[in-house]
Amino acid sequence: MDAKKLGKKIKLARVELDMTQADLAEATEIMQKSISRYETGLSLPSLETLEKIAKKLKKSFGYFLD
């Protein structure tokens, strides 16, 4: 999985819903700093975390996988 590509998809989906990183962090119970690191491609979320993010961003899990 390409971290930068995944990060761009997370950010795009978040912005489409007019959410801030803080909004997404609160909704998923993930630290905002972690959301930032995922979006910039500095780290990859676990599959469990990615599933939480996908649900809150109203996207299928497969949308984020290449």
mmCIF file of C-alpha atoms in Angstrom:
data_model
loop_
_atom_site.group_PDB
_atom_site.id
_atom_site.type_symbol
_atom_site.label_atom_id
_atom_site.label_comp_id
_atom_site.label_asym_id
_atom_site.label_seq_id
_atom_site.Cartn_x
_atom_site.Cartn_y
_atom_site.Cartn_z
ATOM 1 C CA MET A 1 0.000 0.000 0.000
ATOM 2 C CA ASP A 2 1.391 3.406 -1.016
ATOM 3 C CA ALA A 3 1.230 5.676 2.047
ATOM 4 C CA LYS A 4 1.143 8.931 0.058
ATOM 5 C CA LYS A 5 -1.645 7.696 -2.245
ATOM 6 C CA LEU A 6 -3.673 6.476 0.705
ATOM 7 C CA GLY A 7 -3.152 9.778 2.509
ATOM 8 C CA LYS A 8 -4.435 11.743 -0.471
ATOM 9 C CA LYS A 9 -7.561 9.579 -0.607
ATOM 10 C CA ILE A 10 -8.232 10.049 3.102
ATOM 11 C CA LYS A 11 -7.807 13.816 2.808
ATOM 12 C CA LEU A 12 -9.978 14.053 -0.314
ATOM 13 C CA ALA A 13 -12.784 12.044 1.298
ATOM 14 C CA ARG A 14 -12.555 14.141 4.477
ATOM 15 C CA VAL A 15 -12.671 17.436 2.568
ATOM 16 C CA GLU A 16 -15.637 16.204 0.491
ATOM 17 C CA LEU A 17 -17.577 15.910 3.755
ATOM 18 C CA ASP A 18 -16.365 19.340 4.897
ATOM 19 C CA MET A 19 -14.626 17.810 7.924
ATOM 20 C CA THR A 20 -11.465 19.025 9.597
ATOM 21 C CA GLN A 21 -8.790 16.648 10.797
ATOM 22 C CA ALA A 22 -9.999 17.397 14.317
ATOM 23 C CA ASP A 23 -13.572 16.425 13.336
ATOM 24 C CA LEU A 24 -12.378 13.120 11.899
ATOM 25 C CA ALA A 25 -10.148 12.473 14.889
ATOM 26 C CA GLU A 26 -13.038 13.004 17.292
ATOM 27 C CA ALA A 27 -15.429 10.862 15.245
ATOM 28 C CA THR A 28 -12.998 7.945 15.016
ATOM 29 C CA GLU A 29 -11.351 8.323 18.436
ATOM 30 C CA ILE A 30 -7.962 8.587 16.722
ATOM 31 C CA MET A 31 -5.478 11.298 17.672
ATOM 32 C CA GLN A 32 -5.509 14.285 15.298
ATOM 33 C CA LYS A 33 -1.737 13.992 14.978
ATOM 34 C CA SER A 34 -2.204 10.450 13.654
ATOM 35 C CA ILE A 35 -4.771 11.625 11.099
ATOM 36 C CA SER A 36 -2.261 14.235 9.937
ATOM 37 C CA ARG A 37 0.496 11.612 9.629
ATOM 38 C CA TYR A 38 -1.797 9.341 7.581
ATOM 39 C CA GLU A 39 -2.790 12.183 5.252
ATOM 40 C CA THR A 40 0.792 13.256 4.623
ATOM 41 C CA GLY A 41 1.941 9.693 4.041
ATOM 42 C CA LEU A 42 4.303 9.646 7.008
ATOM 43 C CA SER A 43 2.642 6.559 8.442
ATOM 44 C CA LEU A 44 0.055 3.957 7.528
ATOM 45 C CA PRO A 45 -3.026 3.229 9.626
ATOM 46 C CA SER A 46 -3.701 -0.325 10.711
ATOM 47 C CA LEU A 47 -6.456 -2.074 8.768
ATOM 48 C CA GLU A 48 -8.736 -1.723 11.799
ATOM 49 C CA THR A 49 -8.063 2.016 11.954
ATOM 50 C CA LEU A 50 -8.554 2.390 8.209
ATOM 51 C CA GLU A 51 -11.914 0.635 8.539
ATOM 52 C CA LYS A 52 -12.997 3.184 11.197
ATOM 53 C CA ILE A 53 -11.875 6.047 8.959
ATOM 54 C CA ALA A 54 -13.690 4.594 5.936
ATOM 55 C CA LYS A 55 -16.957 4.292 7.875
ATOM 56 C CA LYS A 56 -16.828 7.870 9.158
ATOM 57 C CA LEU A 57 -15.927 9.173 5.693
ATOM 58 C CA LYS A 58 -18.801 7.184 4.147
ATOM 59 C CA LYS A 59 -16.529 5.302 1.750
ATOM 60 C CA SER A 60 -16.115 1.603 1.169
ATOM 61 C CA PHE A 61 -13.023 0.016 2.660
ATOM 62 C CA GLY A 62 -11.957 -0.907 -0.873
ATOM 63 C CA TYR A 63 -11.942 2.763 -1.931
ATOM 64 C CA PHE A 64 -8.763 3.261 0.088
ATOM 65 C CA LEU A 65 -6.980 0.129 -1.131
ATOM 66 C CA ASP A 66 -5.201 -0.101 -4.462
#
